[in-house]
Amino acid sequence: MEASNGDKTLIESIQAILLAGDREAIGRVTARLEGLERQASQQLSQLERQIGLLQTNAEALQQEAHLTKLRLRELQLTLEVLQHQARADSEGLVAKLTPVFSDLVGRQIRDNPEEMAEALGPVMGEALRVQIRESRQDMVEALYPVIGETVQKAVGEFAREFQRNVDRQLRTTFGPQGFIRGMVARVRGVDPAAVAMRDALPFEIRQIFLIQQQSGLLLAHHVAEEAAEVNTADSDLISGMLTAIRDFAADSFGGGADGDGDGLSDIQYGAQRVAIQNGRTVYLAVVFTGVEPEGFHGRLRQFVADLHVAHEPALRAYNGDPAVLPNLRPPLGRLQRELRPEEGDVKGRPLGRATKIGLWLMGLLGILGLGLACFYLQFTIALYPIAFPSPTPTNTAVPTATPTATATFTPTPTATATATSSPTATHTPSHTPSPTATFTPTPYLYAQRHAHPIRHADGHLHPFVHPHAHANPHPAARHHDAQCVGAGRAERSLAVALRRARQYAAHRLF
């Protein structure tokens, strides 16, 4: 027994040593559980108190709601009574005021028509849009006589104005400058008629309208900088009238105005035109002058298609509130800048074979003409001194007084031997005249040009000169001869110059 007790004690000691940590952990867990139970009980009691308060509040709210329903029912009954009374009073009041009001309005219109127009002006645009949307057929029938006369007058005026514009542009376009532009256009492969038409009627965009298809409401409006004088206050009215005109044309002549592409597409008024591009929910109206460039309508179709892809739900749901629409003015401005024509926008087609051959021939003829001009210039410069020689002094011998001695033989006595006793020599003196000066005319020379030139060693042609000596002792006769020689010399010089020119040209060419 003692041994067994000792073993138990030993075992308990070992267990105490081995399980001491676990016991401490279990104790801590037990203490924590007790703490959580106390917290849960406290929170549960708080929740029970809150539930009681909420139930009390709910009962109070239910009572208030019941009272509110009762008061609302009483208010509805009171409102019905008031409406019935107001209807009865308004009918009686309208019946009483109708004659007076009509008289007041008529008097105001007669006395102050401008004030009435200003008072009713802001309402007219909206009234027209509502009337067009609700009674489109009635509007078409009402506007038919007015539009018919307006169209006839506009067409007649446009024809006269167009004739005057064409005459004026023909006088200013088809001149030397227009001919040069036409030649340049042919070289570039562009139709000269297209260039002349574009110069005569320049293209310019003035306004762009984006309008809803069915209602005629204006979605966006862009005015070009060149058309700053346009009154933008009437843009809503213009959009409504454009829609009415489209519907009138569709009802009168058939075709659709609902984006099927068969409706009214162009309106001309004077020098201005309105190009209309239809879409599914909106249509685009572009006001411009002149002749539209190539690809104009294609660009409008592309713009309307892109606009529908990007904003079709907003465009379809628009009912007059600008807040539901994106800002569409910048795209309209970009479209106007893209469609603005620039220099060189007229594109030329590729040059054909015949055109290229013609250009080559024109170039060769131009080079040949330039060479001939240079040769003619050189020939003229070289021939000028020969054709028009400068006057040179001619030495002419003049008569001079030359003293000449004349020998006179005088017989002298000679000694003759005679048979005399004493020879006698006799000297007889003789008178010898002194020499006298006599004038002997000396022949003078003048040069006469011959008609046949000769070639010198330097290779140039020079006239051959034949000297002819004429003796004329009288000075007056010599002066007359000199005048005759000068006149003949001038006449012969012209003939000589012409012959020299022909000979010189033949020598240089052959």
Short mmCIF file of C-alpha atoms in Angstrom, two decimals:
data_model
loop_
_atom_site.label_atom_id
_atom_site.label_comp_id
_atom_site.label_asym_id
_atom_site.label_seq_id
_atom_site.Cartn_x
_atom_site.Cartn_y
_atom_site.Cartn_z
CA MET A 1 0.00 0.00 0.00
CA GLU A 2 2.73 2.36 0.89
CA ALA A 3 4.43 1.53 -2.39
CA SER A 4 1.30 2.18 -4.36
CA ASN A 5 0.72 5.46 -2.55
CA GLY A 6 4.24 6.48 -3.32
CA ASP A 7 3.73 5.67 -6.98
CA LYS A 8 0.57 7.72 -7.13
CA THR A 9 2.32 10.61 -5.50
CA LEU A 10 5.14 10.27 -7.96
CA ILE A 11 2.71 10.12 -10.87
CA GLU A 12 0.84 13.15 -9.64
CA SER A 13 4.09 15.02 -9.26
CA ILE A 14 5.08 14.10 -12.78
CA GLN A 15 1.65 15.11 -14.11
CA ALA A 16 1.80 18.37 -12.21
CA ILE A 17 5.18 19.06 -13.74
CA LEU A 18 4.10 18.06 -17.24
CA LEU A 19 0.59 19.63 -17.25
CA ALA A 20 1.36 22.81 -15.38
CA GLY A 21 1.41 24.91 -18.61
CA ASP A 22 -1.82 23.38 -19.91
CA ARG A 23 -3.60 24.00 -16.67
CA GLU A 24 -2.59 27.64 -16.76
CA ALA A 25 -3.79 27.95 -20.37
CA ILE A 26 -7.08 26.29 -19.49
CA GLY A 27 -7.48 28.68 -16.60
CA ARG A 28 -6.90 31.68 -18.80
CA VAL A 29 -9.37 30.40 -21.39
CA THR A 30 -11.95 29.78 -18.69
CA ALA A 31 -11.50 33.29 -17.34
CA ARG A 32 -11.81 34.77 -20.84
CA LEU A 33 -15.00 32.82 -21.50
CA GLU A 34 -16.50 34.12 -18.30
CA GLY A 35 -15.60 37.69 -19.36
CA LEU A 36 -17.18 37.21 -22.80
CA GLU A 37 -20.33 35.81 -21.22
CA ARG A 38 -20.62 38.86 -19.01
CA GLN A 39 -20.12 41.21 -22.04
CA ALA A 40 -22.68 39.28 -24.10
CA SER A 41 -25.23 39.50 -21.34
CA GLN A 42 -24.62 43.25 -21.04
CA GLN A 43 -24.94 43.81 -24.82
CA LEU A 44 -28.05 41.64 -24.91
CA SER A 45 -29.66 43.72 -22.22
CA GLN A 46 -28.76 46.91 -24.13
CA LEU A 47 -30.24 45.50 -27.34
CA GLU A 48 -33.42 44.56 -25.50
CA ARG A 49 -33.72 48.10 -24.20
CA GLN A 50 -33.11 49.51 -27.75
CA ILE A 51 -35.69 47.15 -29.24
CA GLY A 52 -38.19 48.36 -26.71
CA LEU A 53 -37.46 51.96 -27.66
CA LEU A 54 -37.74 51.17 -31.37
CA GLN A 55 -41.04 49.45 -30.85
CA THR A 56 -42.28 52.48 -28.97
CA ASN A 57 -41.08 54.80 -31.79
CA ALA A 58 -42.65 52.56 -34.43
CA GLU A 59 -45.98 52.70 -32.67
CA ALA A 60 -45.70 56.49 -32.51
CA LEU A 61 -44.81 56.70 -36.22
CA GLN A 62 -47.70 54.46 -37.13
CA GLN A 63 -50.02 56.72 -35.24
CA GLU A 64 -48.55 59.80 -36.99
CA ALA A 65 -48.86 58.10 -40.40
CA HIS A 66 -52.47 57.32 -39.71
CA LEU A 67 -53.08 60.90 -38.75
CA THR A 68 -51.22 62.10 -41.88
CA LYS A 69 -53.38 59.90 -44.09
CA LEU A 70 -56.45 61.35 -42.51
CA ARG A 71 -55.20 64.91 -43.07
CA LEU A 72 -54.20 64.09 -46.69
CA ARG A 73 -57.65 62.73 -47.38
CA GLU A 74 -59.16 65.89 -45.99
CA LEU A 75 -56.77 68.00 -48.17
CA GLN A 76 -57.73 66.05 -51.28
CA LEU A 77 -61.37 66.64 -50.61
CA THR A 78 -60.67 70.33 -50.06
CA LEU A 79 -58.62 70.51 -53.31
CA GLU A 80 -61.39 68.90 -55.31
CA VAL A 81 -63.84 71.39 -53.93
CA LEU A 82 -61.49 74.28 -54.77
CA GLN A 83 -60.88 72.99 -58.29
CA HIS A 84 -64.58 72.72 -58.91
CA GLN A 85 -65.08 76.23 -57.61
CA ALA A 86 -62.15 77.58 -59.66
CA ARG A 87 -63.44 75.92 -62.81
CA ALA A 88 -66.83 77.40 -62.29
CA ASP A 89 -65.34 80.80 -61.49
CA SER A 90 -62.89 80.73 -64.45
CA GLU A 91 -65.62 79.81 -66.90
CA GLY A 92 -67.69 82.65 -65.64
CA LEU A 93 -64.69 84.99 -65.56
CA VAL A 94 -63.63 84.07 -69.11
CA ALA A 95 -67.16 84.60 -70.32
CA LYS A 96 -67.15 88.00 -68.67
CA LEU A 97 -63.62 89.06 -69.77
CA THR A 98 -63.63 87.77 -73.37
CA PRO A 99 -65.28 90.81 -74.94
CA VAL A 100 -63.25 93.20 -72.83
CA PHE A 101 -59.96 91.38 -73.42
CA SER A 102 -60.45 91.21 -77.18
CA ASP A 103 -61.18 94.91 -77.26
CA LEU A 104 -58.11 95.65 -75.10
CA VAL A 105 -55.79 93.58 -77.30
CA GLY A 106 -57.13 95.14 -80.49
CA ARG A 107 -56.75 98.63 -79.05
CA GLN A 108 -53.21 97.88 -77.88
CA ILE A 109 -52.26 96.55 -81.31
CA ARG A 110 -53.62 99.68 -82.99
CA ASP A 111 -52.04 102.09 -80.52
CA ASN A 112 -48.66 100.42 -79.81
CA PRO A 113 -47.88 97.76 -82.43
CA GLU A 114 -44.14 97.82 -81.69
CA GLU A 115 -44.68 97.10 -77.99
CA MET A 116 -46.99 94.20 -78.81
CA ALA A 117 -44.42 92.80 -81.25
CA GLU A 118 -41.70 93.01 -78.59
CA ALA A 119 -43.96 91.36 -76.03
CA LEU A 120 -45.00 88.49 -78.32
CA GLY A 121 -41.66 88.06 -80.11
CA PRO A 122 -39.99 85.66 -77.62
CA VAL A 123 -43.05 83.40 -77.72
CA MET A 124 -43.34 83.20 -81.51
CA GLY A 125 -40.35 80.92 -82.06
CA GLU A 126 -41.53 78.35 -79.54
CA ALA A 127 -45.10 78.66 -80.78
CA LEU A 128 -43.99 77.97 -84.35
CA ARG A 129 -41.98 74.93 -83.29
CA VAL A 130 -44.92 73.52 -81.33
CA GLN A 131 -47.29 74.21 -84.21
CA ILE A 132 -44.95 72.57 -86.72
CA ARG A 133 -44.50 69.55 -84.48
CA GLU A 134 -48.21 69.08 -83.74
CA SER A 135 -49.91 70.37 -86.90
CA ARG A 136 -47.37 70.05 -89.66
CA GLN A 137 -49.91 69.52 -92.43
CA ASP A 138 -51.87 72.62 -91.41
CA MET A 139 -48.67 74.68 -91.49
CA VAL A 140 -47.83 73.36 -94.97
CA GLU A 141 -51.29 74.27 -96.28
CA ALA A 142 -51.10 77.71 -94.70
CA LEU A 143 -47.64 78.46 -96.07
CA TYR A 144 -48.22 77.04 -99.55
CA PRO A 145 -49.46 80.27 -101.24
CA VAL A 146 -46.83 82.43 -99.56
CA ILE A 147 -43.99 80.05 -100.32
CA GLY A 148 -45.11 79.66 -103.95
CA GLU A 149 -45.05 83.40 -104.61
CA THR A 150 -41.81 83.78 -102.67
CA VAL A 151 -40.15 81.03 -104.66
CA GLN A 152 -41.25 82.52 -107.98
CA LYS A 153 -40.00 85.96 -107.02
CA ALA A 154 -36.75 84.56 -105.67
CA VAL A 155 -36.16 82.50 -108.82
CA GLY A 156 -36.75 85.49 -111.09
CA GLU A 157 -34.53 87.77 -109.03
CA PHE A 158 -31.87 85.09 -108.82
CA ALA A 159 -31.87 84.64 -112.61
CA ARG A 160 -31.37 88.37 -113.15
CA GLU A 161 -28.72 88.63 -110.45
CA PHE A 162 -26.95 85.55 -111.74
CA GLN A 163 -26.86 86.98 -115.25
CA ARG A 164 -25.37 90.23 -113.96
CA ASN A 165 -22.79 88.36 -111.88
CA VAL A 166 -21.80 86.13 -114.79
CA ASP A 167 -21.41 89.12 -117.13
CA ARG A 168 -19.29 90.94 -114.58
CA GLN A 169 -17.14 87.92 -113.86
CA LEU A 170 -16.68 87.21 -117.58
CA ARG A 171 -15.37 90.73 -118.07
CA THR A 172 -12.91 90.36 -115.20
CA THR A 173 -11.95 86.69 -115.51
CA PHE A 174 -11.48 85.93 -119.19
CA GLY A 175 -8.70 88.43 -119.85
CA PRO A 176 -4.93 88.08 -120.25
CA GLN A 177 -4.57 87.01 -116.63
CA GLY A 178 -7.35 84.46 -117.02
CA PHE A 179 -5.70 83.12 -120.18
CA ILE A 180 -2.41 82.67 -118.32
CA ARG A 181 -4.21 80.87 -115.48
CA GLY A 182 -5.89 78.63 -118.03
CA MET A 183 -2.55 77.71 -119.59
CA VAL A 184 -1.08 76.96 -116.15
CA ALA A 185 -4.12 74.82 -115.36
CA ARG A 186 -3.67 72.83 -118.57
CA VAL A 187 -0.02 72.19 -117.70
CA ARG A 188 -1.08 70.95 -114.23
CA GLY A 189 -3.75 68.72 -115.76
CA VAL A 190 -6.69 70.74 -114.36
CA ASP A 191 -9.78 71.63 -116.35
CA PRO A 192 -9.47 75.36 -117.19
CA ALA A 193 -13.26 75.70 -116.97
CA ALA A 194 -13.18 74.56 -113.33
CA VAL A 195 -10.41 77.06 -112.52
CA ALA A 196 -12.25 79.89 -114.28
CA MET A 197 -15.51 79.03 -112.52
CA ARG A 198 -13.82 78.88 -109.13
CA ASP A 199 -12.15 82.26 -109.72
CA ALA A 200 -15.39 83.78 -110.97
CA LEU A 201 -17.54 82.43 -108.10
CA PRO A 202 -15.33 81.99 -105.00
CA PHE A 203 -16.55 79.48 -102.39
CA GLU A 204 -17.31 80.75 -98.88
CA ILE A 205 -19.24 79.08 -96.01
CA ARG A 206 -21.36 81.52 -94.01
CA GLN A 207 -23.46 79.44 -91.57
CA ILE A 208 -23.93 75.81 -90.49
CA PHE A 209 -27.13 74.53 -88.82
CA LEU A 210 -27.58 71.16 -87.10
CA ILE A 211 -31.34 70.48 -86.76
CA GLN A 212 -33.35 67.58 -85.35
CA GLN A 213 -35.12 65.66 -88.07
CA GLN A 214 -38.71 65.36 -86.78
CA SER A 215 -39.21 68.34 -84.49
CA GLY A 216 -37.11 70.97 -86.27
CA LEU A 217 -35.34 71.91 -83.03
CA LEU A 218 -31.97 73.61 -83.43
CA LEU A 219 -29.18 71.51 -81.92
CA ALA A 220 -26.16 73.67 -82.82
CA HIS A 221 -25.40 76.74 -84.92
CA HIS A 222 -22.03 77.98 -86.24
CA VAL A 223 -21.41 81.35 -87.94
CA ALA A 224 -18.21 81.92 -89.93
CA GLU A 225 -15.94 84.83 -89.09
CA GLU A 226 -16.51 86.31 -92.56
CA ALA A 227 -20.28 86.49 -91.84
CA ALA A 228 -20.13 88.36 -88.53
CA GLU A 229 -23.02 90.59 -89.62
CA VAL A 230 -25.46 87.63 -89.50
CA ASN A 231 -28.13 87.95 -86.80
CA THR A 232 -27.92 84.76 -84.71
CA ALA A 233 -31.06 85.59 -82.71
CA ASP A 234 -33.26 84.20 -85.51
CA SER A 235 -31.45 80.86 -85.76
CA ASP A 236 -34.29 78.97 -84.01
CA LEU A 237 -36.84 80.50 -86.36
CA ILE A 238 -34.68 79.67 -89.38
CA SER A 239 -34.35 76.04 -88.31
CA GLY A 240 -38.13 75.74 -87.92
CA MET A 241 -38.76 77.31 -91.32
CA LEU A 242 -36.19 75.04 -92.99
CA THR A 243 -37.95 72.03 -91.52
CA ALA A 244 -41.29 73.34 -92.74
CA ILE A 245 -39.90 73.91 -96.24
CA ARG A 246 -38.45 70.37 -96.33
CA ASP A 247 -41.76 68.87 -95.24
CA PHE A 248 -43.62 71.05 -97.73
CA ALA A 249 -41.39 69.86 -100.56
CA ALA A 250 -41.71 66.24 -99.45
CA ASP A 251 -45.52 66.43 -99.28
CA SER A 252 -45.83 68.33 -102.56
CA PHE A 253 -43.35 66.47 -104.76
CA GLY A 254 -43.02 63.13 -102.99
CA GLY A 255 -39.89 61.65 -101.48
CA GLY A 256 -38.90 61.34 -97.88
CA ALA A 257 -37.70 63.85 -95.38
CA ASP A 258 -36.88 61.35 -92.67
CA GLY A 259 -33.28 60.61 -93.48
CA ASP A 260 -33.82 58.34 -96.48
CA GLY A 261 -31.74 60.65 -98.66
CA ASP A 262 -34.56 61.46 -101.15
CA GLY A 263 -35.74 64.73 -99.59
CA LEU A 264 -34.84 68.32 -100.35
CA SER A 265 -31.06 68.61 -100.68
CA ASP A 266 -30.40 72.11 -102.04
CA ILE A 267 -32.00 75.56 -101.77
CA GLN A 268 -30.83 78.60 -103.79
CA TYR A 269 -31.63 82.17 -102.79
CA GLY A 270 -29.86 84.90 -104.72
CA ALA A 271 -26.12 84.36 -104.49
CA GLN A 272 -26.48 82.08 -101.45
CA ARG A 273 -27.16 78.35 -101.44
CA VAL A 274 -28.25 76.00 -98.67
CA ALA A 275 -26.91 72.44 -98.93
CA ILE A 276 -28.97 69.99 -96.84
CA GLN A 277 -27.53 66.62 -95.80
CA ASN A 278 -30.12 64.28 -94.27
CA GLY A 279 -29.43 61.79 -91.48
CA ARG A 280 -31.40 59.31 -89.39
CA THR A 281 -32.20 61.68 -86.52
CA VAL A 282 -30.70 65.04 -87.56
CA TYR A 283 -29.91 66.89 -90.76
CA LEU A 284 -27.15 69.39 -91.58
CA ALA A 285 -27.81 72.69 -93.41
CA VAL A 286 -24.78 74.59 -94.77
CA VAL A 287 -25.27 78.14 -96.11
CA PHE A 288 -22.56 79.12 -98.62
CA THR A 289 -21.83 81.25 -101.68
CA GLY A 290 -19.96 80.39 -104.86
CA VAL A 291 -19.22 76.99 -106.36
CA GLU A 292 -18.65 74.18 -103.89
CA PRO A 293 -15.30 72.33 -104.19
CA GLU A 294 -14.87 68.71 -105.17
CA GLY A 295 -15.89 66.26 -102.44
CA PHE A 296 -18.06 68.82 -100.61
CA HIS A 297 -21.21 66.69 -100.32
CA GLY A 298 -19.18 63.58 -99.51
CA ARG A 299 -17.58 65.37 -96.57
CA LEU A 300 -21.03 66.45 -95.32
CA ARG A 301 -22.29 62.85 -95.50
CA GLN A 302 -19.24 61.62 -93.60
CA PHE A 303 -19.70 64.28 -90.90
CA VAL A 304 -23.38 63.38 -90.36
CA ALA A 305 -22.55 59.66 -90.24
CA ASP A 306 -19.77 60.22 -87.68
CA LEU A 307 -22.10 62.39 -85.61
CA HIS A 308 -24.72 59.63 -85.49
CA VAL A 309 -22.14 57.03 -84.52
CA ALA A 310 -20.87 59.17 -81.63
CA HIS A 311 -24.06 60.82 -80.28
CA GLU A 312 -27.16 59.20 -81.81
CA PRO A 313 -28.93 58.39 -78.47
CA ALA A 314 -28.51 61.98 -77.23
CA LEU A 315 -29.59 63.41 -80.59
CA ARG A 316 -32.68 61.21 -80.66
CA ALA A 317 -33.69 61.97 -77.03
CA TYR A 318 -33.28 65.75 -77.32
CA ASN A 319 -36.48 67.60 -76.33
CA GLY A 320 -35.24 71.18 -76.00
CA ASP A 321 -32.98 70.83 -72.95
CA PRO A 322 -29.38 71.74 -73.92
CA ALA A 323 -28.01 69.89 -70.87
CA VAL A 324 -28.61 66.47 -72.46
CA LEU A 325 -26.56 67.33 -75.56
CA PRO A 326 -22.77 67.39 -75.97
CA ASN A 327 -21.08 70.58 -77.14
CA LEU A 328 -21.56 70.37 -80.92
CA ARG A 329 -20.26 73.83 -81.89
CA PRO A 330 -16.54 72.88 -82.01
CA PRO A 331 -17.19 70.03 -84.53
CA LEU A 332 -19.15 72.46 -86.71
CA GLY A 333 -16.26 74.95 -86.55
CA ARG A 334 -13.78 72.24 -87.55
CA LEU A 335 -16.04 71.24 -90.44
CA GLN A 336 -16.15 74.84 -91.66
CA ARG A 337 -12.35 75.10 -91.54
CA GLU A 338 -11.93 71.77 -93.35
CA LEU A 339 -14.26 72.85 -96.13
CA ARG A 340 -12.57 76.23 -96.55
CA PRO A 341 -10.75 76.21 -99.93
CA GLU A 342 -7.02 76.93 -100.04
CA GLU A 343 -4.61 77.71 -102.84
CA GLY A 344 -3.90 74.60 -104.88
CA ASP A 345 -7.09 72.80 -103.78
CA VAL A 346 -8.04 72.15 -107.39
CA LYS A 347 -6.39 68.84 -108.00
CA GLY A 348 -5.09 67.99 -111.42
CA ARG A 349 -5.39 64.68 -113.15
CA PRO A 350 -2.27 62.83 -114.41
CA LEU A 351 -0.95 64.15 -117.71
CA GLY A 352 -1.74 62.00 -120.73
CA ARG A 353 0.62 60.93 -123.46
CA ALA A 354 -0.62 63.55 -125.92
CA THR A 355 -0.27 66.30 -123.30
CA LYS A 356 3.27 65.26 -122.48
CA ILE A 357 4.22 65.19 -126.18
CA GLY A 358 2.66 68.62 -126.62
CA LEU A 359 4.64 69.99 -123.66
CA TRP A 360 7.87 68.55 -125.08
CA LEU A 361 7.16 70.11 -128.47
CA MET A 362 6.36 73.45 -126.87
CA GLY A 363 9.61 73.28 -124.92
CA LEU A 364 11.63 72.48 -128.05
CA LEU A 365 9.93 75.27 -129.98
CA GLY A 366 10.66 77.65 -127.13
CA ILE A 367 14.35 76.68 -127.10
CA LEU A 368 14.52 77.02 -130.90
CA GLY A 369 12.84 80.41 -130.76
CA LEU A 370 15.26 81.54 -128.05
CA GLY A 371 18.22 80.42 -130.18
CA LEU A 372 16.89 82.25 -133.23
CA ALA A 373 16.35 85.36 -131.14
CA CYS A 374 19.93 85.21 -129.85
CA PHE A 375 21.24 84.71 -133.41
CA TYR A 376 19.16 87.60 -134.70
CA LEU A 377 20.42 89.82 -131.90
CA GLN A 378 24.05 88.91 -132.61
CA PHE A 379 23.49 89.35 -136.36
CA THR A 380 21.92 92.77 -135.84
CA ILE A 381 24.71 93.95 -133.55
CA ALA A 382 27.40 92.75 -135.98
CA LEU A 383 25.66 94.29 -139.02
CA TYR A 384 24.87 97.65 -137.48
CA PRO A 385 28.30 99.28 -138.13
CA ILE A 386 28.23 98.03 -141.72
CA ALA A 387 24.66 99.05 -142.47
CA PHE A 388 25.08 102.46 -140.89
CA PRO A 389 28.78 103.49 -141.24
CA SER A 390 29.99 106.54 -139.41
CA PRO A 391 30.95 109.51 -141.64
CA THR A 392 34.73 109.78 -142.38
CA PRO A 393 36.52 112.86 -143.71
CA THR A 394 37.58 112.64 -147.40
CA ASN A 395 40.73 114.43 -148.46
CA THR A 396 40.09 116.43 -151.65
CA ALA A 397 42.93 118.16 -153.49
CA VAL A 398 42.32 121.87 -154.00
CA PRO A 399 43.99 124.02 -156.66
CA THR A 400 47.12 125.89 -155.57
CA ALA A 401 49.02 128.74 -157.25
CA THR A 402 52.29 127.37 -158.59
CA PRO A 403 54.78 129.84 -160.14
CA THR A 404 56.44 128.46 -163.27
CA ALA A 405 59.40 129.88 -165.10
CA THR A 406 59.09 130.39 -168.90
CA ALA A 407 62.29 130.26 -170.91
CA THR A 408 62.51 132.84 -173.75
CA PHE A 409 65.15 132.43 -176.30
CA THR A 410 66.65 135.74 -177.59
CA PRO A 411 69.02 135.74 -180.56
CA THR A 412 72.44 137.17 -179.78
CA PRO A 413 74.93 138.62 -182.23
CA THR A 414 77.74 136.34 -183.26
CA ALA A 415 81.20 137.29 -184.40
CA THR A 416 81.70 136.81 -188.13
CA ALA A 417 85.10 136.87 -189.66
CA THR A 418 85.28 139.20 -192.65
CA ALA A 419 88.13 140.14 -194.75
CA THR A 420 88.73 143.58 -193.61
CA SER A 421 91.69 145.36 -192.83
CA SER A 422 90.88 145.57 -189.16
CA PRO A 423 88.21 143.41 -187.52
CA THR A 424 85.65 145.28 -185.44
CA ALA A 425 83.51 143.60 -182.58
CA THR A 426 80.16 145.29 -181.76
CA HIS A 427 78.14 144.35 -178.50
CA THR A 428 74.40 144.99 -178.65
CA PRO A 429 72.47 144.73 -175.29
CA SER A 430 69.07 142.76 -175.24
CA HIS A 431 66.09 143.04 -172.73
CA THR A 432 65.16 139.81 -170.95
CA PRO A 433 61.63 139.78 -169.29
CA SER A 434 61.42 138.64 -165.65
CA PRO A 435 59.52 135.41 -164.85
CA THR A 436 55.81 135.80 -164.04
CA ALA A 437 53.57 133.51 -161.88
CA THR A 438 50.75 131.70 -163.74
CA PHE A 439 47.88 129.54 -162.16
CA THR A 440 47.83 125.99 -163.39
CA PRO A 441 44.79 123.89 -162.19
CA THR A 442 45.76 120.66 -160.44
CA PRO A 443 43.26 117.74 -160.75
CA TYR A 444 41.41 116.90 -157.46
CA LEU A 445 40.26 113.43 -156.49
CA TYR A 446 37.01 112.22 -154.86
CA ALA A 447 36.18 108.65 -153.91
CA GLN A 448 33.18 106.82 -155.34
CA ARG A 449 32.05 103.66 -153.51
CA HIS A 450 31.55 100.64 -155.67
CA ALA A 451 28.58 98.37 -155.19
CA HIS A 452 30.62 95.18 -154.91
CA PRO A 453 32.29 94.47 -151.53
CA ILE A 454 35.52 92.55 -151.21
CA ARG A 455 36.68 90.27 -148.40
CA HIS A 456 39.84 91.28 -146.57
CA ALA A 457 42.24 89.09 -144.71
CA ASP A 458 40.36 89.54 -141.40
CA GLY A 459 37.30 87.75 -142.83
CA HIS A 460 35.00 90.82 -142.94
CA LEU A 461 33.38 92.38 -145.98
CA HIS A 462 34.52 95.90 -146.92
CA PRO A 463 33.46 98.08 -149.83
CA PHE A 464 35.81 98.42 -152.75
CA VAL A 465 36.62 102.07 -153.56
CA HIS A 466 37.30 103.23 -157.09
CA PRO A 467 38.98 106.62 -157.30
CA HIS A 468 37.79 108.82 -160.13
CA ALA A 469 39.65 111.97 -160.88
CA HIS A 470 37.66 114.86 -162.23
CA ALA A 471 39.21 118.11 -163.09
CA ASN A 472 36.99 121.10 -162.84
CA PRO A 473 38.66 124.43 -162.57
CA HIS A 474 35.55 126.27 -161.33
CA PRO A 475 34.83 126.16 -157.49
CA ALA A 476 31.00 126.45 -157.90
CA ALA A 477 30.95 123.57 -160.32
CA ARG A 478 33.06 121.51 -157.94
CA HIS A 479 30.58 122.26 -155.07
CA HIS A 480 27.62 121.15 -157.24
CA ASP A 481 29.47 117.98 -158.15
CA ALA A 482 30.12 117.27 -154.44
CA GLN A 483 26.38 117.65 -153.63
CA CYS A 484 25.42 115.28 -156.42
CA VAL A 485 28.00 112.80 -155.26
CA GLY A 486 26.67 113.00 -151.62
CA ALA A 487 23.04 112.38 -152.66
CA GLY A 488 23.99 109.45 -154.84
CA ARG A 489 26.22 108.12 -152.11
CA ALA A 490 23.32 108.05 -149.57
CA GLU A 491 21.04 106.30 -152.06
CA ARG A 492 23.69 103.74 -152.92
CA SER A 493 24.57 103.18 -149.24
CA LEU A 494 21.07 101.85 -148.51
CA ALA A 495 21.18 99.41 -151.41
CA VAL A 496 24.69 98.38 -150.44
CA ALA A 497 23.60 97.79 -146.83
CA LEU A 498 20.76 95.51 -147.95
CA ARG A 499 23.03 93.51 -150.23
CA ARG A 500 25.63 93.23 -147.49
CA ALA A 501 23.01 91.94 -145.06
CA ARG A 502 21.97 89.21 -147.50
CA GLN A 503 25.54 88.25 -148.26
CA TYR A 504 26.50 88.30 -144.59
CA ALA A 505 23.55 86.12 -143.64
CA ALA A 506 24.31 83.69 -146.46
CA HIS A 507 27.94 83.54 -145.35
CA ARG A 508 27.04 82.87 -141.67
CA LEU A 509 24.34 80.31 -142.44
CA PHE A 510 25.98 78.38 -145.26
#
